[in-house]
Amino acid sequence: MNIKKMYKMGRYKEIVERYDESIDPVDAETKRYVLSSIDIVDQAINEIDDLQNKYIQYKRSRNMDEASYLQLLEDLSYDAFVLDEQDLCISVLKDIYEFYKNKYSENDSKTLDTLYRIGRVVITFQRYSEGLEVLKKYYYAKKSLYGIDDLTCDALEGITALYSNNGDITHCREYNNYLYEDSLIVDGFGSERALKACYTVADCSFDLGEYEQALLQAQQCFSMQKKKFTLFHDDTLRTYYLIASSYYKLEKYQESYEAASRCLEIREEMSGKYDGQTILVKSLLADLYTQFEEYEKALDLYEDIQFYYKSENDYIRLIYILFSRKHLYYRLNDAESIQKLDLEIYDFYLKLYTSGFSDEIDQMSLLEGLIFSSSNVKEYDDFFKYCEEYFKEIYENNHKITAETLDVLYEMGDVYNCLNRKEESFNAYVKCFNARSKLLGENHPDTLKALNEVIKKCMDQDKKLDYIRLNEEILKKYNDEEHLKALYLLLKVENGDKFLQLHNQISSQLQKRSSRERVEGYLELASTLMCSEITPNADFFKLMINDIDSYFRAFHESFVDDILNDQTPKMSDQFIEVFYKLIVLMLQLGFDVYDMLIKTKTLLLNLERCHSSIKKDEAYQAIFKEYSLYKEKVAHSHGTQEKGLKRKLQRLEEKKKELLAPHLTILEKDIHYKDLQEVLQEGEYLFDCYCLEDEITAILLKKDGLVVKTFKSSHLESALKHNQKLWESMKHLYICPDGDLYNISFARYINTEISYLSSPHDLLEDCEESSDDDLDIVSVIYPDYYDDSSESRGQKGVLYGSYIEGMYINQLFEDSTLLSREDATHDNFLDIVSPKILHISTHGEYVDSDQLMENGRLCLSGYNKTDSGYVTAAEIQDMDLTDTELVVLSACQTGQGKSIGGEGVYGIRRAFELAGAQTLLLTVEEIDDYNAALFMKIFYQYYKKSRNAMQSYQETQLYLSDYQNGIKEFIQFKEDFKYYLKDEIHPTKLKMKLIQLDNRIKECMTQKKMLKTVH
């Protein structure tokens, strides 16, 4: 405290004692205060004995008139105050209080003013509890009898200060509220005392976690401060910061950001970049950038904050900032920066340690910091040294065992484990578990975490089983939610009859859980079943089938819940890893599970079909939008209005379910392979494939039987080639691929009629008869990529064959719409709605992406020059192609995508299926645009007659397999090329292209076959 404030408070004796040796080095003002204090203290020393004697005599003889007696009391109380004679001073002041009380009354203004003086003096003597009660007594008495005035407001300031110093935020806010209201009356609107009280009320509300109230109070204060001080004032900006902080706590991050940004701008202009208040605002902004996941911006701010605390030598806050930066680098997966920060943190802890401990951190906390930071930087010798010192300090000085002490034990277990000292690691975890059980309770999360490590590190299998059983017993008593996890763990180590009993117990418990919990639970059961030592027999088979059936039922409920809550439902990846693998293995072992495989593959595809159809249901989406609106209204409603809104919400919920029901029927279809056999005609076969790691399990189904074969993926080509007689004996082969098999052209190896199915169930779907209506066709051809770059530079070259392809289609179909050149854009493509035929001739490409439906693309106008010159599979799947009979993708790699065993291929093929297209003709390999144009001309000639895509495809292949037909068509193609492109390309380039075509025709005639045929 500075000397001027001490002098003002009357602490003269303390000033004299502080400067009792010499006052020569001090400045003139300080010297003046010191000399004055010496005079006052000396005078008090000279007077007090005489005054005390007179005081004693009066008490004995009452030999003094009232005025003289009162003056004696005043002088004696003053000298006692100066000399810090606390008991004497307070006793004399109480005599003055009794004098006025007896002479006038307890409620007289002079009596009450003396009571106020007693309160202030008592507080000065740091007897806070006594002073608080005196000031409160004065305030309430004075206010009730005489109303409020400057002194009552002063009393309130003292009361609020005492509550604040005592950490009593609730009472601090209460009396600051009184102070604010009284100050408005006594001092007038906008007085500094009123504004200070108003701010403190808001600040207390913030500290109490009542952020809505804090925000409203701070905004009220801020409005008054701007009028009195303007925005460029320290008090106004302090309130502005409180507003920003309140918004942050209310998770209104944008509002918080706007307030904090403006506050920082003004702070830096007023006080500079590294002022303490500026740093506070920067800390808030760093938190906001973290919420916005703009980690680099947050790190930039932390650089300034770190610089400030480093300049202040505030190592405690520096370490906190370093931990904040470390958290951000975790988000950025920047291991190198994390390692550097760990070294810095350790270095600052060492500086605190070597400086003889800091006033701001106790020895035990500092040692704990050293222990954990030395572990992070792998300074294990130092780690054990500090651990030894830490526990020595505990035992020698009888420090209380805390949760942090037990964290040190846990860390010792981790370090021993890193050093491969397994036994010591296990013992440390055991000690930690036992100690945490006593201190925190056996069901505390940290206790159970230690027990989990004990289980992991235990090498003795019998002891391990005991610990696992102990874990199950604890969770059974306290935590029904976690008990299931304990049972799963126990299931992994039990065997025989105990395994079966435990499996049934878990299955029974799962029936009472939510659909999502059951989905996760049955996956865990099946996973454990796969890893168990139980021999795959009839009982094993029965368990597995029950688990899968239960899973499907739970998933159906979970799917509906997700849709109703506007979440994107998806089958867990673990399902593929567990159930799919389990079923295929059972099939390979000879169990009759083919029906379950069909159900699995069909469900995986139908889930997406169902979700896609729901997204396109305008009635459902309108109801859902209305439902969301009323749900928001309910959240902000009150009183009688709330009941009506809830009834409305319930009606909308029922309407949602009603509209949802027709979409869900696709998930309820249950088929058997015998149903498939019934629809297969003589000579027709289904070739159904299932990929599992590096193996393919193939089912060849015919009308009167099935064959299961398993072979390595690398042997597929030889398997297809070596069974030519079988393929040739077939009239028609339906192929249902899986995984990477979607990217193979089976027509290369199998010489028979082929149709592709996305799931075996599609074999049962009735193909809609094509109407006799005129065919309308939309063709997307010959996009303008904006230059003629070669694909070798990562760009797309011009497809002249695509242009001719479009001209052929335009000639064949009267109702034909062409989107070409600059019209073949992203937006125009997505505006296409359900033509009978959609024909696309452009480059296709496959790019690697974590988003499965983002890896398939069709290149459109502007591809080489803009970021929007393509459509992705994700965008295509949301198109409406419900009435589209045929989609033809005359583009390279349009059948490729990300393949997942059991789920098929995610790419353009899947996208058009989900958009509603009934039949697809696409490619899985590179194709030549000239051959593609020639092929499509013949294909559409046949298709216009038959309206049957498969028949037209086969007739086209048969026609072009006669190379003489191919040569004839190629010669015609050359003439068409010359005719259609004479105005499209430069004469020199046209001449060169025609020469190339002549050379290809000659080569075909020499080899007596078509080159680069389409598959």
Short mmCIF file of N, CA and C in Angstrom, two decimals, residues 24-159:
data_model
loop_
_atom_site.label_atom_id
_atom_site.label_comp_id
_atom_site.label_asym_id
_atom_site.label_seq_id
_atom_site.Cartn_x
_atom_site.Cartn_y
_atom_site.Cartn_z
N ASP A 24 16.20 9.74 4.49
CA ASP A 24 16.98 10.48 3.49
C ASP A 24 16.76 9.99 2.06
N PRO A 25 16.68 8.64 1.83
CA PRO A 25 16.58 8.19 0.44
C PRO A 25 15.23 8.46 -0.23
N VAL A 26 14.19 8.82 0.55
CA VAL A 26 12.85 8.91 -0.03
C VAL A 26 12.62 10.23 -0.72
N ASP A 27 11.59 10.31 -1.55
CA ASP A 27 11.27 11.54 -2.27
C ASP A 27 10.63 12.55 -1.32
N ALA A 28 10.48 13.77 -1.81
CA ALA A 28 10.02 14.89 -0.96
C ALA A 28 8.61 14.65 -0.42
N GLU A 29 7.72 14.15 -1.25
CA GLU A 29 6.34 13.94 -0.81
C GLU A 29 6.29 12.89 0.29
N THR A 30 6.99 11.78 0.09
CA THR A 30 7.02 10.72 1.09
C THR A 30 7.62 11.26 2.39
N LYS A 31 8.69 12.03 2.25
CA LYS A 31 9.35 12.60 3.43
C LYS A 31 8.38 13.48 4.22
N ARG A 32 7.56 14.24 3.49
CA ARG A 32 6.58 15.11 4.15
C ARG A 32 5.57 14.29 4.96
N TYR A 33 5.09 13.17 4.36
CA TYR A 33 4.13 12.31 5.06
C TYR A 33 4.78 11.65 6.28
N VAL A 34 6.03 11.24 6.14
CA VAL A 34 6.72 10.59 7.25
C VAL A 34 6.91 11.57 8.41
N LEU A 35 7.39 12.77 8.11
CA LEU A 35 7.63 13.78 9.16
C LEU A 35 6.33 14.16 9.86
N SER A 36 5.27 14.30 9.09
CA SER A 36 3.97 14.62 9.67
C SER A 36 3.50 13.50 10.58
N SER A 37 3.70 12.25 10.13
CA SER A 37 3.31 11.09 10.94
C SER A 37 4.10 11.04 12.23
N ILE A 38 5.40 11.37 12.17
CA ILE A 38 6.23 11.39 13.39
C ILE A 38 5.68 12.41 14.39
N ASP A 39 5.31 13.58 13.90
CA ASP A 39 4.76 14.62 14.77
C ASP A 39 3.48 14.15 15.44
N ILE A 40 2.59 13.52 14.61
CA ILE A 40 1.30 13.07 15.14
C ILE A 40 1.50 11.98 16.19
N VAL A 41 2.41 11.04 15.91
CA VAL A 41 2.66 9.94 16.85
C VAL A 41 3.30 10.48 18.13
N ASP A 42 4.27 11.38 17.97
CA ASP A 42 4.92 11.95 19.16
C ASP A 42 3.92 12.68 20.04
N GLN A 43 3.05 13.45 19.40
CA GLN A 43 2.04 14.19 20.17
C GLN A 43 1.12 13.22 20.91
N ALA A 44 0.72 12.13 20.24
CA ALA A 44 -0.16 11.15 20.87
C ALA A 44 0.54 10.48 22.05
N ILE A 45 1.84 10.16 21.88
CA ILE A 45 2.59 9.55 22.97
C ILE A 45 2.64 10.48 24.18
N ASN A 46 2.86 11.77 23.91
CA ASN A 46 2.96 12.76 24.98
C ASN A 46 1.63 12.96 25.71
N GLU A 47 0.53 12.76 24.99
CA GLU A 47 -0.77 13.08 25.56
C GLU A 47 -1.46 11.89 26.21
N ILE A 48 -1.20 10.69 25.73
CA ILE A 48 -2.09 9.57 26.05
C ILE A 48 -2.09 9.19 27.52
N ASP A 49 -0.93 9.28 28.18
CA ASP A 49 -0.91 8.90 29.61
C ASP A 49 -1.78 9.83 30.42
N ASP A 50 -1.63 11.12 30.17
CA ASP A 50 -2.43 12.12 30.90
C ASP A 50 -3.92 11.92 30.62
N LEU A 51 -4.26 11.66 29.36
CA LEU A 51 -5.67 11.45 28.99
C LEU A 51 -6.23 10.20 29.65
N GLN A 52 -5.42 9.14 29.72
CA GLN A 52 -5.88 7.91 30.36
C GLN A 52 -6.12 8.13 31.86
N ASN A 53 -5.22 8.88 32.50
CA ASN A 53 -5.39 9.16 33.93
C ASN A 53 -6.69 9.93 34.17
N LYS A 54 -6.95 10.96 33.37
CA LYS A 54 -8.20 11.73 33.50
C LYS A 54 -9.41 10.83 33.27
N TYR A 55 -9.27 9.91 32.33
CA TYR A 55 -10.35 8.99 32.00
C TYR A 55 -10.65 8.08 33.19
N ILE A 56 -9.59 7.62 33.86
CA ILE A 56 -9.77 6.74 35.01
C ILE A 56 -10.40 7.51 36.17
N GLN A 57 -9.90 8.75 36.40
CA GLN A 57 -10.45 9.57 37.47
C GLN A 57 -11.94 9.85 37.26
N TYR A 58 -12.31 10.12 36.03
CA TYR A 58 -13.72 10.40 35.75
C TYR A 58 -14.57 9.17 36.04
N LYS A 59 -14.07 8.01 35.69
CA LYS A 59 -14.82 6.79 35.94
C LYS A 59 -15.07 6.60 37.43
N ARG A 60 -14.10 7.14 38.29
CA ARG A 60 -14.24 6.96 39.72
C ARG A 60 -15.13 8.05 40.36
N SER A 61 -14.90 9.32 39.91
CA SER A 61 -15.54 10.43 40.64
C SER A 61 -16.59 11.21 39.85
N ARG A 62 -16.64 10.99 38.55
CA ARG A 62 -17.58 11.72 37.68
C ARG A 62 -17.42 13.23 37.87
N ASN A 63 -16.17 13.72 37.93
CA ASN A 63 -15.88 15.12 38.26
C ASN A 63 -15.67 15.99 37.03
N MET A 64 -16.55 15.84 36.05
CA MET A 64 -16.33 16.58 34.81
C MET A 64 -17.70 16.81 34.15
N ASP A 65 -17.85 18.00 33.56
CA ASP A 65 -19.12 18.26 32.88
C ASP A 65 -19.18 17.45 31.58
N GLU A 66 -20.36 17.38 30.99
CA GLU A 66 -20.58 16.53 29.81
C GLU A 66 -19.70 16.92 28.63
N ALA A 67 -19.58 18.23 28.42
CA ALA A 67 -18.81 18.70 27.26
C ALA A 67 -17.34 18.34 27.42
N SER A 68 -16.81 18.53 28.62
CA SER A 68 -15.40 18.23 28.87
C SER A 68 -15.17 16.71 28.76
N TYR A 69 -16.11 15.95 29.31
CA TYR A 69 -16.00 14.50 29.28
C TYR A 69 -16.01 13.99 27.83
N LEU A 70 -16.90 14.56 27.05
CA LEU A 70 -17.00 14.15 25.65
C LEU A 70 -15.72 14.49 24.90
N GLN A 71 -15.15 15.66 25.19
CA GLN A 71 -13.91 16.06 24.53
C GLN A 71 -12.76 15.13 24.94
N LEU A 72 -12.76 14.74 26.25
CA LEU A 72 -11.75 13.80 26.73
C LEU A 72 -11.83 12.48 25.96
N LEU A 73 -13.05 11.98 25.76
CA LEU A 73 -13.23 10.70 25.04
C LEU A 73 -12.76 10.82 23.59
N GLU A 74 -13.07 11.94 22.97
CA GLU A 74 -12.67 12.14 21.58
C GLU A 74 -11.15 12.16 21.46
N ASP A 75 -10.50 12.91 22.38
CA ASP A 75 -9.03 13.00 22.32
C ASP A 75 -8.37 11.66 22.61
N LEU A 76 -8.91 10.95 23.61
CA LEU A 76 -8.31 9.67 23.98
C LEU A 76 -8.49 8.63 22.87
N SER A 77 -9.68 8.59 22.27
CA SER A 77 -9.92 7.61 21.19
C SER A 77 -9.01 7.89 20.00
N TYR A 78 -8.77 9.19 19.75
CA TYR A 78 -7.90 9.56 18.62
C TYR A 78 -6.46 9.13 18.88
N ASP A 79 -5.94 9.44 20.09
CA ASP A 79 -4.56 9.06 20.39
C ASP A 79 -4.39 7.55 20.43
N ALA A 80 -5.38 6.85 20.96
CA ALA A 80 -5.32 5.37 20.99
C ALA A 80 -5.32 4.82 19.57
N PHE A 81 -6.09 5.44 18.70
CA PHE A 81 -6.12 5.02 17.29
C PHE A 81 -4.77 5.24 16.64
N VAL A 82 -4.17 6.43 16.88
CA VAL A 82 -2.86 6.76 16.29
C VAL A 82 -1.81 5.76 16.73
N LEU A 83 -1.86 5.37 18.02
CA LEU A 83 -0.84 4.48 18.58
C LEU A 83 -1.21 3.00 18.44
N ASP A 84 -2.30 2.71 17.70
CA ASP A 84 -2.74 1.33 17.44
C ASP A 84 -3.07 0.59 18.73
N GLU A 85 -3.58 1.35 19.72
CA GLU A 85 -4.08 0.73 20.95
C GLU A 85 -5.53 0.33 20.70
N GLN A 86 -5.70 -0.82 20.08
CA GLN A 86 -7.00 -1.18 19.51
C GLN A 86 -8.10 -1.32 20.56
N ASP A 87 -7.83 -2.11 21.60
CA ASP A 87 -8.88 -2.34 22.60
C ASP A 87 -9.28 -1.06 23.29
N LEU A 88 -8.26 -0.20 23.61
CA LEU A 88 -8.55 1.07 24.26
C LEU A 88 -9.37 1.96 23.34
N CYS A 89 -8.98 2.05 22.10
CA CYS A 89 -9.68 2.92 21.13
C CYS A 89 -11.14 2.50 20.98
N ILE A 90 -11.37 1.20 20.81
CA ILE A 90 -12.74 0.72 20.60
C ILE A 90 -13.56 0.90 21.87
N SER A 91 -12.94 0.66 23.02
CA SER A 91 -13.65 0.82 24.29
C SER A 91 -14.09 2.26 24.49
N VAL A 92 -13.21 3.21 24.20
CA VAL A 92 -13.54 4.64 24.36
C VAL A 92 -14.63 5.04 23.36
N LEU A 93 -14.54 4.56 22.13
CA LEU A 93 -15.58 4.87 21.14
C LEU A 93 -16.94 4.34 21.58
N LYS A 94 -16.94 3.19 22.21
CA LYS A 94 -18.21 2.63 22.71
C LYS A 94 -18.76 3.50 23.84
N ASP A 95 -17.84 4.10 24.63
CA ASP A 95 -18.30 5.04 25.67
C ASP A 95 -18.97 6.25 25.04
N ILE A 96 -18.40 6.73 23.96
CA ILE A 96 -19.01 7.86 23.24
C ILE A 96 -20.40 7.45 22.74
N TYR A 97 -20.49 6.22 22.19
CA TYR A 97 -21.78 5.70 21.71
C TYR A 97 -22.80 5.64 22.85
N GLU A 98 -22.37 5.14 24.02
CA GLU A 98 -23.28 5.05 25.16
C GLU A 98 -23.68 6.43 25.66
N PHE A 99 -22.74 7.39 25.59
CA PHE A 99 -23.05 8.76 26.02
C PHE A 99 -24.20 9.33 25.21
N TYR A 100 -24.10 9.22 23.88
CA TYR A 100 -25.18 9.77 23.02
C TYR A 100 -26.46 8.96 23.17
N LYS A 101 -26.32 7.69 23.35
CA LYS A 101 -27.49 6.82 23.50
C LYS A 101 -28.27 7.18 24.77
N ASN A 102 -27.53 7.44 25.85
CA ASN A 102 -28.21 7.79 27.12
C ASN A 102 -28.73 9.21 27.10
N LYS A 103 -27.96 10.09 26.46
CA LYS A 103 -28.37 11.51 26.45
C LYS A 103 -29.56 11.74 25.52
N TYR A 104 -29.52 11.06 24.36
CA TYR A 104 -30.60 11.28 23.37
C TYR A 104 -31.44 10.00 23.22
N SER A 105 -30.96 9.09 22.42
CA SER A 105 -31.62 7.78 22.25
C SER A 105 -30.75 6.93 21.34
N GLU A 106 -31.09 5.67 21.29
CA GLU A 106 -30.33 4.75 20.43
C GLU A 106 -30.48 5.11 18.97
N ASN A 107 -31.59 5.75 18.62
CA ASN A 107 -31.89 6.06 17.23
C ASN A 107 -31.54 7.49 16.84
N ASP A 108 -30.94 8.21 17.77
CA ASP A 108 -30.55 9.59 17.45
C ASP A 108 -29.44 9.58 16.40
N SER A 109 -29.39 10.59 15.57
CA SER A 109 -28.43 10.63 14.47
C SER A 109 -26.99 10.65 14.97
N LYS A 110 -26.75 11.37 16.14
CA LYS A 110 -25.39 11.40 16.68
C LYS A 110 -24.98 10.02 17.18
N THR A 111 -25.92 9.31 17.77
CA THR A 111 -25.64 7.95 18.24
C THR A 111 -25.29 7.04 17.07
N LEU A 112 -26.08 7.15 16.01
CA LEU A 112 -25.86 6.29 14.83
C LEU A 112 -24.56 6.65 14.12
N ASP A 113 -24.23 7.96 14.08
CA ASP A 113 -22.97 8.37 13.44
C ASP A 113 -21.77 7.81 14.20
N THR A 114 -21.91 7.75 15.54
CA THR A 114 -20.84 7.16 16.35
C THR A 114 -20.73 5.67 16.07
N LEU A 115 -21.87 5.02 15.88
CA LEU A 115 -21.86 3.59 15.54
C LEU A 115 -21.12 3.37 14.22
N TYR A 116 -21.32 4.27 13.27
CA TYR A 116 -20.62 4.18 11.99
C TYR A 116 -19.11 4.32 12.18
N ARG A 117 -18.72 5.32 13.09
CA ARG A 117 -17.29 5.52 13.37
C ARG A 117 -16.68 4.26 13.97
N ILE A 118 -17.40 3.61 14.86
CA ILE A 118 -16.90 2.38 15.48
C ILE A 118 -16.66 1.32 14.41
N GLY A 119 -17.62 1.20 13.50
CA GLY A 119 -17.49 0.22 12.42
C GLY A 119 -16.26 0.46 11.57
N ARG A 120 -16.01 1.68 11.17
CA ARG A 120 -14.87 2.00 10.32
C ARG A 120 -13.54 1.76 11.05
N VAL A 121 -13.50 2.14 12.34
CA VAL A 121 -12.27 1.94 13.11
C VAL A 121 -11.97 0.45 13.30
N VAL A 122 -13.01 -0.31 13.62
CA VAL A 122 -12.85 -1.75 13.80
C VAL A 122 -12.30 -2.39 12.53
N ILE A 123 -12.79 -1.96 11.39
CA ILE A 123 -12.32 -2.50 10.11
C ILE A 123 -10.86 -2.12 9.86
N THR A 124 -10.52 -0.87 10.23
CA THR A 124 -9.13 -0.42 10.07
C THR A 124 -8.19 -1.31 10.90
N PHE A 125 -8.68 -1.76 12.06
CA PHE A 125 -7.89 -2.64 12.91
C PHE A 125 -7.95 -4.10 12.42
N GLN A 126 -8.57 -4.31 11.23
CA GLN A 126 -8.65 -5.63 10.58
C GLN A 126 -9.47 -6.64 11.40
N ARG A 127 -10.41 -6.12 12.16
CA ARG A 127 -11.34 -7.00 12.89
C ARG A 127 -12.64 -7.01 12.08
N TYR A 128 -12.56 -7.78 10.95
CA TYR A 128 -13.55 -7.62 9.87
C TYR A 128 -14.95 -8.11 10.25
N SER A 129 -15.04 -9.23 10.89
CA SER A 129 -16.37 -9.77 11.23
C SER A 129 -17.13 -8.82 12.13
N GLU A 130 -16.42 -8.28 13.16
CA GLU A 130 -17.03 -7.33 14.08
C GLU A 130 -17.43 -6.06 13.34
N GLY A 131 -16.53 -5.58 12.46
CA GLY A 131 -16.82 -4.37 11.71
C GLY A 131 -18.00 -4.53 10.77
N LEU A 132 -18.13 -5.71 10.15
CA LEU A 132 -19.24 -5.98 9.23
C LEU A 132 -20.58 -5.87 9.95
N GLU A 133 -20.67 -6.49 11.13
CA GLU A 133 -21.93 -6.46 11.86
C GLU A 133 -22.30 -5.05 12.30
N VAL A 134 -21.28 -4.27 12.71
CA VAL A 134 -21.53 -2.88 13.13
C VAL A 134 -22.04 -2.04 11.97
N LEU A 135 -21.38 -2.16 10.80
CA LEU A 135 -21.80 -1.37 9.63
C LEU A 135 -23.19 -1.74 9.16
N LYS A 136 -23.52 -3.04 9.19
CA LYS A 136 -24.87 -3.48 8.77
C LYS A 136 -25.93 -2.93 9.73
N LYS A 137 -25.59 -2.97 11.04
CA LYS A 137 -26.53 -2.44 12.04
C LYS A 137 -26.76 -0.95 11.80
N TYR A 138 -25.67 -0.22 11.53
CA TYR A 138 -25.77 1.22 11.26
C TYR A 138 -26.60 1.47 10.00
N TYR A 139 -26.32 0.73 8.93
CA TYR A 139 -26.98 0.96 7.64
C TYR A 139 -28.49 0.79 7.76
N TYR A 140 -28.92 -0.32 8.33
CA TYR A 140 -30.36 -0.60 8.40
C TYR A 140 -31.06 0.38 9.32
N ALA A 141 -30.42 0.74 10.46
CA ALA A 141 -31.05 1.68 11.39
C ALA A 141 -31.15 3.08 10.77
N LYS A 142 -30.06 3.55 10.20
CA LYS A 142 -30.03 4.90 9.62
C LYS A 142 -31.01 5.01 8.44
N LYS A 143 -31.06 3.96 7.62
CA LYS A 143 -31.94 4.00 6.44
C LYS A 143 -33.41 4.00 6.85
N SER A 144 -33.74 3.22 7.84
CA SER A 144 -35.16 3.12 8.25
C SER A 144 -35.64 4.37 8.96
N LEU A 145 -34.69 5.06 9.69
CA LEU A 145 -35.09 6.22 10.48
C LEU A 145 -34.95 7.54 9.73
N TYR A 146 -33.86 7.68 8.97
CA TYR A 146 -33.54 8.97 8.36
C TYR A 146 -33.43 8.92 6.83
N GLY A 147 -33.54 7.72 6.30
CA GLY A 147 -33.37 7.60 4.86
C GLY A 147 -31.90 7.46 4.50
N ILE A 148 -31.64 7.43 3.21
CA ILE A 148 -30.26 7.21 2.76
C ILE A 148 -29.56 8.54 2.53
N ASP A 149 -28.24 8.52 2.77
CA ASP A 149 -27.42 9.70 2.53
C ASP A 149 -26.02 9.22 2.16
N ASP A 150 -25.09 10.14 2.15
CA ASP A 150 -23.73 9.81 1.73
C ASP A 150 -23.09 8.79 2.67
N LEU A 151 -23.39 8.94 3.98
CA LEU A 151 -22.80 8.01 4.95
C LEU A 151 -23.35 6.59 4.81
N THR A 152 -24.63 6.47 4.56
CA THR A 152 -25.19 5.11 4.37
C THR A 152 -24.58 4.47 3.12
N CYS A 153 -24.34 5.27 2.11
CA CYS A 153 -23.68 4.73 0.91
C CYS A 153 -22.24 4.34 1.22
N ASP A 154 -21.56 5.17 2.06
CA ASP A 154 -20.20 4.81 2.47
C ASP A 154 -20.20 3.50 3.24
N ALA A 155 -21.21 3.36 4.12
CA ALA A 155 -21.33 2.12 4.90
C ALA A 155 -21.51 0.92 3.98
N LEU A 156 -22.34 1.09 2.97
CA LEU A 156 -22.55 0.00 2.01
C LEU A 156 -21.26 -0.34 1.27
N GLU A 157 -20.47 0.68 0.91
CA GLU A 157 -19.20 0.41 0.26
C GLU A 157 -18.30 -0.44 1.15
N GLY A 158 -18.31 -0.11 2.47
CA GLY A 158 -17.52 -0.92 3.40
C GLY A 158 -18.04 -2.34 3.50
N ILE A 159 -19.35 -2.50 3.57
CA ILE A 159 -19.97 -3.83 3.68
C ILE A 159 -19.63 -4.68 2.45
#
